[in-house]
PDB file of C-alpha atoms and ligand atoms in Angstrom:
ATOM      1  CA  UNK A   1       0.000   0.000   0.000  1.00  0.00           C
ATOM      2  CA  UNK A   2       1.306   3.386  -1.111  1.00  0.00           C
ATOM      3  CA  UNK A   3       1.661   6.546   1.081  1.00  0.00           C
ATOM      4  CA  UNK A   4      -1.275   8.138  -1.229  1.00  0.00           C
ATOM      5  CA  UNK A   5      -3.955   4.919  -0.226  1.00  0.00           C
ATOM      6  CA  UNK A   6      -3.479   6.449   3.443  1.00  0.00           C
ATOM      7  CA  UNK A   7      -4.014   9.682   2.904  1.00  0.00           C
ATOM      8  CA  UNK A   8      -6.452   9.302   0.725  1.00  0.00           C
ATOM      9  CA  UNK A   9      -8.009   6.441   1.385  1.00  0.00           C
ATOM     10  CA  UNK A  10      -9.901   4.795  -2.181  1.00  0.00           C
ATOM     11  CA  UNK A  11     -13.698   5.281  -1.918  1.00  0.00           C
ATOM     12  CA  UNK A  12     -16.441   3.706  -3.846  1.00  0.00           C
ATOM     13  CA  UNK A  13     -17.395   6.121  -6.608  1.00  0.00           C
ATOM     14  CA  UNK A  14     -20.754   4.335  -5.924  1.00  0.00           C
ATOM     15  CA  UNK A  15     -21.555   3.538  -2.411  1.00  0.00           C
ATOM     16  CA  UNK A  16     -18.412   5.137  -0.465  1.00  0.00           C
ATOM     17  CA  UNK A  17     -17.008   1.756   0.459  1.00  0.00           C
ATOM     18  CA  UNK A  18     -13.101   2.142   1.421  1.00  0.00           C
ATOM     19  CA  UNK A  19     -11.150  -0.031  -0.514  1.00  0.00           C
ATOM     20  CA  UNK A  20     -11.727   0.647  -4.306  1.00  0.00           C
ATOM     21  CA  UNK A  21     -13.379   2.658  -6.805  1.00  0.00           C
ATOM     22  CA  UNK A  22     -15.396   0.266  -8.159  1.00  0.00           C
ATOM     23  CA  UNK A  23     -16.065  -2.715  -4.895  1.00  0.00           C
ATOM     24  CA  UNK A  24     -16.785  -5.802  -5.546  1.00  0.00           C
ATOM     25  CA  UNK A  25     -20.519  -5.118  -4.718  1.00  0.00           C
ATOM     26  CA  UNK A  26     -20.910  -2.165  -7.511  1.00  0.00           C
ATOM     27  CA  UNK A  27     -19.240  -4.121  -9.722  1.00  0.00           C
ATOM     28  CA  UNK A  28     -21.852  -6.464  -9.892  1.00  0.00           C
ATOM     29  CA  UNK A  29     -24.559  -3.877 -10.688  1.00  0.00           C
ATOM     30  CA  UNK A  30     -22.750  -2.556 -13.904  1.00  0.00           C
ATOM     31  CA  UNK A  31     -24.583  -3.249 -17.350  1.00  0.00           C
ATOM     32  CA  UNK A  32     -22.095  -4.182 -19.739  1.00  0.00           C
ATOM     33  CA  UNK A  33     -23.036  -3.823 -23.564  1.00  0.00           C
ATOM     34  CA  UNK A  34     -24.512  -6.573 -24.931  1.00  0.00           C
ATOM     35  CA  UNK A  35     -26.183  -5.242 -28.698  1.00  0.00           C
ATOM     36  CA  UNK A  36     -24.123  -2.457 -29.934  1.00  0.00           C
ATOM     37  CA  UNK A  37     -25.897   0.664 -31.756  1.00  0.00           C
ATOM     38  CA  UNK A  38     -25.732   2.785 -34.650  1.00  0.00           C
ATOM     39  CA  UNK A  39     -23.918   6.253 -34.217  1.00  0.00           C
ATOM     40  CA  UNK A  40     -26.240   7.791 -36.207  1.00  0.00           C
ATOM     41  CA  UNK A  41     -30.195   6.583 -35.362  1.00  0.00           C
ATOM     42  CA  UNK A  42     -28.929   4.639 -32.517  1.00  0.00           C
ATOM     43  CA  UNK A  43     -31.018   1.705 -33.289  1.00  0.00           C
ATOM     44  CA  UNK A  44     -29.194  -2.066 -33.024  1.00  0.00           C
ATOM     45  CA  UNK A  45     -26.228  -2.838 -35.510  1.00  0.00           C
ATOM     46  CA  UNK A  46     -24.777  -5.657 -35.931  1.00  0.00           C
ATOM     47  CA  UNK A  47     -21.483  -5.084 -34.223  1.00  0.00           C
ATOM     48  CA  UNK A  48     -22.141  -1.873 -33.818  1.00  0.00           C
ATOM     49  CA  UNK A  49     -21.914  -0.645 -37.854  1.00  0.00           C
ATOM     50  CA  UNK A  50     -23.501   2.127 -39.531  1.00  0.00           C
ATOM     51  CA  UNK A  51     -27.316   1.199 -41.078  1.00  0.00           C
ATOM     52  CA  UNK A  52     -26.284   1.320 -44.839  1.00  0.00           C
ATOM     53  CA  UNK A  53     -29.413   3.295 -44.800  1.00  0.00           C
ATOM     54  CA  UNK A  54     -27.727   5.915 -42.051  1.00  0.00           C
ATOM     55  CA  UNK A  55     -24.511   6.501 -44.198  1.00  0.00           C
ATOM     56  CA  UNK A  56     -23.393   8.697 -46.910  1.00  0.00           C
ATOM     57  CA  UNK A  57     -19.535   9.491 -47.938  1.00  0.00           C
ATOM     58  CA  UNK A  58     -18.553  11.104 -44.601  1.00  0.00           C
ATOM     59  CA  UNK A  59     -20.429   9.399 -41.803  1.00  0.00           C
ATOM     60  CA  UNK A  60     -18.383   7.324 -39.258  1.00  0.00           C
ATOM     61  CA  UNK A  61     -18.695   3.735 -40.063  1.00  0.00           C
ATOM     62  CA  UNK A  62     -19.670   2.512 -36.447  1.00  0.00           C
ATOM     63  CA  UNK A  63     -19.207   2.334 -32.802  1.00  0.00           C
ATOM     64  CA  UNK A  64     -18.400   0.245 -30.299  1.00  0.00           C
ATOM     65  CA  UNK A  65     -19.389   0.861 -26.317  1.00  0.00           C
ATOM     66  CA  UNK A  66     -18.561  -1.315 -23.466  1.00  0.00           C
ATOM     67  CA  UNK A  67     -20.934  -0.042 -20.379  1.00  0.00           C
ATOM     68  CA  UNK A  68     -24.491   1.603 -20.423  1.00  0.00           C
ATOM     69  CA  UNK A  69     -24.247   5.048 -19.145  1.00  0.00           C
ATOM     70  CA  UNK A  70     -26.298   4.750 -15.899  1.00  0.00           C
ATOM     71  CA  UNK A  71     -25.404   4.412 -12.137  1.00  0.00           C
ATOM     72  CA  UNK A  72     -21.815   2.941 -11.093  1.00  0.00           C
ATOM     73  CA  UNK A  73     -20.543   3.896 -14.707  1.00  0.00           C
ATOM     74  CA  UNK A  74     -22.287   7.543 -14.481  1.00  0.00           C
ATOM     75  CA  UNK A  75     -21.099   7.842 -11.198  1.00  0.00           C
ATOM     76  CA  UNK A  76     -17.366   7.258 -11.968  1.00  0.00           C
ATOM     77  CA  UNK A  77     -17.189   8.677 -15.146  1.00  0.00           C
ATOM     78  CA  UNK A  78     -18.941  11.910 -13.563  1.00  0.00           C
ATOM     79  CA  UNK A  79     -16.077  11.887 -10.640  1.00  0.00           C
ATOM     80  CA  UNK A  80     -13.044  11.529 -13.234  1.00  0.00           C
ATOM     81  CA  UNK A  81     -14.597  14.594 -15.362  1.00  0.00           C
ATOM     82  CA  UNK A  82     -14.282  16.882 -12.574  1.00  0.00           C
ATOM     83  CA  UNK A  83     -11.084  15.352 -10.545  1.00  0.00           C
ATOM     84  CA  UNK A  84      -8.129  13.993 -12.239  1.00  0.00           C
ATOM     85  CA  UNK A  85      -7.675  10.216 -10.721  1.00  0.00           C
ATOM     86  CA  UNK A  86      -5.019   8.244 -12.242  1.00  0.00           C
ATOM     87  CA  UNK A  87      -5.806   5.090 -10.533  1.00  0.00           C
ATOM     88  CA  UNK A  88      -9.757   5.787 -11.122  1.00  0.00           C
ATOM     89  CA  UNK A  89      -8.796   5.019 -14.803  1.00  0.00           C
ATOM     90  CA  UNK A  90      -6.564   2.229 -14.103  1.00  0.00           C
ATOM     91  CA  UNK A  91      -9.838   0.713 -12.559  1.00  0.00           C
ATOM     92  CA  UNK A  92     -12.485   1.797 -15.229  1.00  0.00           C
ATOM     93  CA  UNK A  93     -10.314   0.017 -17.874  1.00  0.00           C
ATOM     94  CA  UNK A  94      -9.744  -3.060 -15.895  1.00  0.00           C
ATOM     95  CA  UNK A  95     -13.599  -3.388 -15.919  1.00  0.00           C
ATOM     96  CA  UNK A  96     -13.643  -3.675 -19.430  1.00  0.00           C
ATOM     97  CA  UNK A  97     -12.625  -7.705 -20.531  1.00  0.00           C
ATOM     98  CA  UNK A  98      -9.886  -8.971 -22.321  1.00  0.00           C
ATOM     99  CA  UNK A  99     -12.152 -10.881 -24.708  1.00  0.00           C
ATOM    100  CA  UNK A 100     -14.471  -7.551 -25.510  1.00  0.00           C
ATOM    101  CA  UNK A 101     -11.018  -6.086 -25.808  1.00  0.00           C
ATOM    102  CA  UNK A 102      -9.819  -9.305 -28.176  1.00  0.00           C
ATOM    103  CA  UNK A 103     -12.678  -9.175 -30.348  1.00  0.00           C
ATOM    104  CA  UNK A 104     -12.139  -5.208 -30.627  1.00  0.00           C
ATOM    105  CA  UNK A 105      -8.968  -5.692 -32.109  1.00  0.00           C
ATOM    106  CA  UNK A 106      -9.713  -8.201 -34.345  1.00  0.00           C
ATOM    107  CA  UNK A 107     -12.605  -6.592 -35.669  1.00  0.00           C
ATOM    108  CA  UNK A 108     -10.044  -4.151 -36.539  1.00  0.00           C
ATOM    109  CA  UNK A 109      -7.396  -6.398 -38.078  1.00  0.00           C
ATOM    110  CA  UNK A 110      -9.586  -7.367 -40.475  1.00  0.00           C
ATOM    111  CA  UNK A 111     -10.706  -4.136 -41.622  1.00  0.00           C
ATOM    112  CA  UNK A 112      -7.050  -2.696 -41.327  1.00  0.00           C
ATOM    113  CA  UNK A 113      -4.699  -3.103 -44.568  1.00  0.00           C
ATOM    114  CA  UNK A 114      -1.674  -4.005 -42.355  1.00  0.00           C
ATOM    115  CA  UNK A 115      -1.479  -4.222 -38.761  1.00  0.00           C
ATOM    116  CA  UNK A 116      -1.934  -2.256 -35.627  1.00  0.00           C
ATOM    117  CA  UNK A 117       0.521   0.101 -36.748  1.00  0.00           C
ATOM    118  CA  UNK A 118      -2.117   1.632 -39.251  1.00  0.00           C
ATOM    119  CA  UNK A 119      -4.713   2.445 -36.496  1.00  0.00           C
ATOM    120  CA  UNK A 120      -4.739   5.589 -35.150  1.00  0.00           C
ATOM    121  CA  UNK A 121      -6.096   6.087 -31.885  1.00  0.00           C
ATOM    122  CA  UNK A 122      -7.647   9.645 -31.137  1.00  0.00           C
ATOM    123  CA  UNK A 123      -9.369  11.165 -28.221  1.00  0.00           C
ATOM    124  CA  UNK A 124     -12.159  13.588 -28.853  1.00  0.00           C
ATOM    125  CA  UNK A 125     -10.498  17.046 -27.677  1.00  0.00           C
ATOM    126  CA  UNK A 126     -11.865  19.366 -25.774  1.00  0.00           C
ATOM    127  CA  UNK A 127     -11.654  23.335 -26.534  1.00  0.00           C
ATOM    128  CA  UNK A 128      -8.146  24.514 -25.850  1.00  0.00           C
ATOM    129  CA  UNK A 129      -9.772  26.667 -23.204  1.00  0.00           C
ATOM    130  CA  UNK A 130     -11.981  24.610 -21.650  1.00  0.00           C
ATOM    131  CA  UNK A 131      -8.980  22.048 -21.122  1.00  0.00           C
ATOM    132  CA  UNK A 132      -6.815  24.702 -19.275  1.00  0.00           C
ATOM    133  CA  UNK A 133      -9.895  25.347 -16.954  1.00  0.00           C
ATOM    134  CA  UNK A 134     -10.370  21.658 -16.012  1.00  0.00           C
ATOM    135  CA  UNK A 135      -6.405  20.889 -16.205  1.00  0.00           C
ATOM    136  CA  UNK A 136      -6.869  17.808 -18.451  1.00  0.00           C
ATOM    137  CA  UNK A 137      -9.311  16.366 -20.519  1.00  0.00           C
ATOM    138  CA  UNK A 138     -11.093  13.132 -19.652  1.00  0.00           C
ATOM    139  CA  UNK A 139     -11.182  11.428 -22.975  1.00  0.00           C
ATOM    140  CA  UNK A 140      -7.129  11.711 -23.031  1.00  0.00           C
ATOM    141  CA  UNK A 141      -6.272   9.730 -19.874  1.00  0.00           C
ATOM    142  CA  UNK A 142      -8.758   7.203 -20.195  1.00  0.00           C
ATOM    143  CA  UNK A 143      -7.919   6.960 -24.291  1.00  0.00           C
ATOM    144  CA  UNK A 144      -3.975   6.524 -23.140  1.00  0.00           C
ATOM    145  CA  UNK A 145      -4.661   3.311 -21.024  1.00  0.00           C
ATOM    146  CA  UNK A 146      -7.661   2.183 -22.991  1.00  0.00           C
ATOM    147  CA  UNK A 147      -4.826   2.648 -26.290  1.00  0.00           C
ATOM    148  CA  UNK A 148      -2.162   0.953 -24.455  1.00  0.00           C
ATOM    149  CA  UNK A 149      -4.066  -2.031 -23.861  1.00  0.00           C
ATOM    150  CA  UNK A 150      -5.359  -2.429 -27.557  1.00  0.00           C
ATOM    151  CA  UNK A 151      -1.402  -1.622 -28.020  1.00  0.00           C
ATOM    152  CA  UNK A 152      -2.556   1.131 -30.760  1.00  0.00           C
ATOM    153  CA  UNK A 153      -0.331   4.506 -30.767  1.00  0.00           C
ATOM    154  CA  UNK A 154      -2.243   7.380 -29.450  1.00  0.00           C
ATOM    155  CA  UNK A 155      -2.195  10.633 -31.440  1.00  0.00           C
ATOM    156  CA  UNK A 156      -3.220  13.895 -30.141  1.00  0.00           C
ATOM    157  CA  UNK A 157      -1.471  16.295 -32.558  1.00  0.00           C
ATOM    158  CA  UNK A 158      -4.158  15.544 -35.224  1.00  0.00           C
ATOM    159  CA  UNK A 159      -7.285  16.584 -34.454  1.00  0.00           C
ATOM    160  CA  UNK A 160      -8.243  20.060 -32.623  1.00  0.00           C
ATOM    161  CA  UNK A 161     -11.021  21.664 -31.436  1.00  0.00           C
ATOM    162  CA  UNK A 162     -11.358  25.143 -32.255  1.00  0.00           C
ATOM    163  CA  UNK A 163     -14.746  25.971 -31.825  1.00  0.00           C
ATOM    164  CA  UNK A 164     -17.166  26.339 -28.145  1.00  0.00           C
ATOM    165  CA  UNK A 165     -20.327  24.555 -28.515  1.00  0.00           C
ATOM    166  CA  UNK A 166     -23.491  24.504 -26.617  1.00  0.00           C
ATOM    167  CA  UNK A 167     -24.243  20.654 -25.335  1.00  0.00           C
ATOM    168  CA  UNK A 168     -26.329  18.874 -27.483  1.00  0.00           C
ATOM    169  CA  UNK A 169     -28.989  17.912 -24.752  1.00  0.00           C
ATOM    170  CA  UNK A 170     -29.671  21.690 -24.244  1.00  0.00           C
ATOM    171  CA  UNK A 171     -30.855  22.431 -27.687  1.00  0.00           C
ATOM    172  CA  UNK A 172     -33.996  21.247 -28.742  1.00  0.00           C
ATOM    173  CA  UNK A 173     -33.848  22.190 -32.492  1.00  0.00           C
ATOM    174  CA  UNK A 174     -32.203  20.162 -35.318  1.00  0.00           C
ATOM    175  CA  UNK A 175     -31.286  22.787 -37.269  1.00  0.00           C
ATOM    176  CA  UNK A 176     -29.314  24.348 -34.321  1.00  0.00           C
ATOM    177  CA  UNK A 177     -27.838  21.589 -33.230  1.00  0.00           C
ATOM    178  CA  UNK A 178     -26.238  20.789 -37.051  1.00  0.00           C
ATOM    179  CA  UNK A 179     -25.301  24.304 -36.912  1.00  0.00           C
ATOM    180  CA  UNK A 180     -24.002  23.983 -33.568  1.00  0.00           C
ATOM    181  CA  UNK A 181     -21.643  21.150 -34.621  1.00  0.00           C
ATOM    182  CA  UNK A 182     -20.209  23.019 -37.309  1.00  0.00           C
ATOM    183  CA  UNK A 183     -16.634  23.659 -38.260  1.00  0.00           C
ATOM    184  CA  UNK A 184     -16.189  22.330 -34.546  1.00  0.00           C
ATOM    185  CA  UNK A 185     -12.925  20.486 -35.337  1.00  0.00           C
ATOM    186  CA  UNK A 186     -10.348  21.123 -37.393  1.00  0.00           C
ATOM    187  CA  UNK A 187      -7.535  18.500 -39.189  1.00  0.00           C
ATOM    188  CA  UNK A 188      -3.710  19.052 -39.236  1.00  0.00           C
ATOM    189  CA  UNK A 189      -2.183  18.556 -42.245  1.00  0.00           C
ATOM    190  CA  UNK A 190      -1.534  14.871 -41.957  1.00  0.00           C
ATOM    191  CA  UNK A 191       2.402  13.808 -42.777  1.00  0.00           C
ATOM    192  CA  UNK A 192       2.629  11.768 -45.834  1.00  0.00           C
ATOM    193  CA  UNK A 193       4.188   8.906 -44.143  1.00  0.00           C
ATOM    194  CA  UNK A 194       0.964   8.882 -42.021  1.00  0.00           C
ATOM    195  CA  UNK A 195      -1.238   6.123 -44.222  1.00  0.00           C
ATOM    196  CA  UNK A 196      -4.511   6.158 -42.155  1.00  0.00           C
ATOM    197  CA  UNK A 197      -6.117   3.353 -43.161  1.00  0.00           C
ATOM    198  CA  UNK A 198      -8.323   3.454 -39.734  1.00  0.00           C
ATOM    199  CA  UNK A 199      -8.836   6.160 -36.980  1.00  0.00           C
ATOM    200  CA  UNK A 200     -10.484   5.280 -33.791  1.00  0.00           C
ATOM    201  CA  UNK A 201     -12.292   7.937 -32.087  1.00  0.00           C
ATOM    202  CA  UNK A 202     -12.453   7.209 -28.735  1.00  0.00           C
ATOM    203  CA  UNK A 203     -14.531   9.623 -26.107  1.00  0.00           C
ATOM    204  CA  UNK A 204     -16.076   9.055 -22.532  1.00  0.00           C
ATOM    205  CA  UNK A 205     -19.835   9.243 -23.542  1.00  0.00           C
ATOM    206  CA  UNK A 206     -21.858   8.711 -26.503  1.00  0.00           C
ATOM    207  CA  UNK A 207     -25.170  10.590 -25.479  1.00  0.00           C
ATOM    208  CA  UNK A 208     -26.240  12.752 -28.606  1.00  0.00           C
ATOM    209  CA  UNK A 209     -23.197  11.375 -30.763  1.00  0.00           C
ATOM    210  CA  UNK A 210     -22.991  14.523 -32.580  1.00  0.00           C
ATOM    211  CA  UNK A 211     -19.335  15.160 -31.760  1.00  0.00           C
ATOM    212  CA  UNK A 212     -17.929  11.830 -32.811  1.00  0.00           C
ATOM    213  CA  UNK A 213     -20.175  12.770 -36.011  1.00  0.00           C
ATOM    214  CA  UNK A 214     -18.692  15.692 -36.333  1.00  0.00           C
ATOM    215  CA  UNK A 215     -15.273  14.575 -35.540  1.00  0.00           C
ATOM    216  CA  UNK A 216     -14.987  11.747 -37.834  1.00  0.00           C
ATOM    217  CA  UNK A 217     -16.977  13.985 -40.801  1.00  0.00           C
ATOM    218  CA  UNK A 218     -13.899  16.481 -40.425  1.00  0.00           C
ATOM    219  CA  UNK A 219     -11.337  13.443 -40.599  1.00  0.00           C
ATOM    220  CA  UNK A 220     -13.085  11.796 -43.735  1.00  0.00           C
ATOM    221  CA  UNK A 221     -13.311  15.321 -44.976  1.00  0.00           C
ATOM    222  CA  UNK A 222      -9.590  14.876 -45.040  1.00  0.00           C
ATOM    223  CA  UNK A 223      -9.297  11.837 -46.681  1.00  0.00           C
ATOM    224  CA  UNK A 224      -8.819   9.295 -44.115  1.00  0.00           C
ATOM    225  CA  UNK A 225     -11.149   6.297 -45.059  1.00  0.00           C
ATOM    226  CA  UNK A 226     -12.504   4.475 -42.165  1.00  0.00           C
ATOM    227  CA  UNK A 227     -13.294   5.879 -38.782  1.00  0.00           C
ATOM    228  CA  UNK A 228     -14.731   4.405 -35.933  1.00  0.00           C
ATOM    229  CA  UNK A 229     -15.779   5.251 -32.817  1.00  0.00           C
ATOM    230  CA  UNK A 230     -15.242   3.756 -29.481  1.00  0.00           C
ATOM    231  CA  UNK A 231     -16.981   5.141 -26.124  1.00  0.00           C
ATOM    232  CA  UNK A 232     -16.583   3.948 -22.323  1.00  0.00           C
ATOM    233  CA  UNK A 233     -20.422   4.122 -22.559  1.00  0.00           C
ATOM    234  CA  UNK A 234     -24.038   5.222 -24.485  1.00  0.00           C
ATOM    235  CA  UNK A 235     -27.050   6.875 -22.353  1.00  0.00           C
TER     236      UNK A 235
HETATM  237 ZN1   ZN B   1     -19.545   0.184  -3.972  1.00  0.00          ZN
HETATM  238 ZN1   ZN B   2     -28.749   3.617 -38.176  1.00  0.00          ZN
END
């Protein structure tokens, strides 16, 4: 036991129990993902791809979640929004199996051209400004485990947000929220040797799923072929 575990004894994100962030108890109660979705009606897919029917040339081609979004998850992914744990997201990715994590990857290598090498793993930014208020951004230090464990190299230098939106849930009206989503992210000039047969977009949430949208229209708009999207989990 480190110095740290003293001082600051591990809690329960759920029921306060010392010991863990995620006891033995709560762990129980979590809903794992058992039928994947659509990222763009949110409807079942079969392993989580785009409806043919949802896609044109720029849509992300599907996503893959691991928890439903509601109590123990909500709860701990709330907490690591606001407070920067380390060993919080040493914890949340244990949670998540080696075979969901095996079938990940080879649903992967058989899209892929080559191997690992050509998958790029990307964590949804936040605004530049919003980042320096929180001190890191969520999607980043879960991504870098979650990416080390797939054994995919994690690339931040690519994608940037450079415009403040309003979230999704608050706006009622379609043709707001497209607007809303616009010209949100922007795409560095990718280096030549960078071949980009696959992104992955990876992000805590999936609630709306505009900004993966968004994000992986701006990539395609670049000319990078396949994108998907992976979440810690959909609401
Ligand atoms: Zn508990
Ligand atoms: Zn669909």
């Amino acid at each position: 036991m480190n110095i740290l575990d003293i001082l600051f004894p591990r809690r329960c994100v759920s029921c306060g129990k010392i010991g863990k962030y995620f006891c033995k108890n709560c762990r129980m109660k979590i809903r794992f993902t058992t039928h994947q979705i659509c990222p763009v009606c949110e409807g079942w897919a079969i392993d989580g791809m785009t409806h043919p029917k949802c896609k044109t040339k720029y849509t992300i081609d599907g996503l893959t979640s691991f928890f439903h979004y509601d109590a123990v998850i909500k709860k701990g992914l709330k907490l690591l929004k606001y407070r920067f744990v380390s060993d919080l997201t040493e914890e949340f990715i244990d949670l998540i199996s080696l075979s969901s994590l095996q079938s990940l990857l080879q649903q992967f290598s058989g899209q892929a051209t080559t191997n690992n090498q050509s998958t790029m793993f990307i964590p949804i930014p936040l605004h530049p400004s919003r980042q320096k208020f929180r001190g890191f951004n969520q999607a980043e230090v879960l991504g870098i485990k979650l990416a080390k464990k797939l054994n995919i190299s994690i690339r931040t230098d690519i994608l940037k947000r450079v415009k403040k939106t309003i979230p999704q849930v608050e706006m009622q009206d379609r043709e707001k929220r497209l607007k809303n989503m616009e010209n949100v992210f922007l795409v560095n000039q990718l280096a030549t040797n960078d071949q980009l047969p696959i992104v992955i977009l990876f992000d805590d949430v999936f609630t709306t799923g505009a900004t993966l949208r968004a994000a992986a229209n701006a990539l395609k708009r670049k000319g990078v072929k396949k994108v998907w999207g992976i979440v810690m989990a959909h609401g």
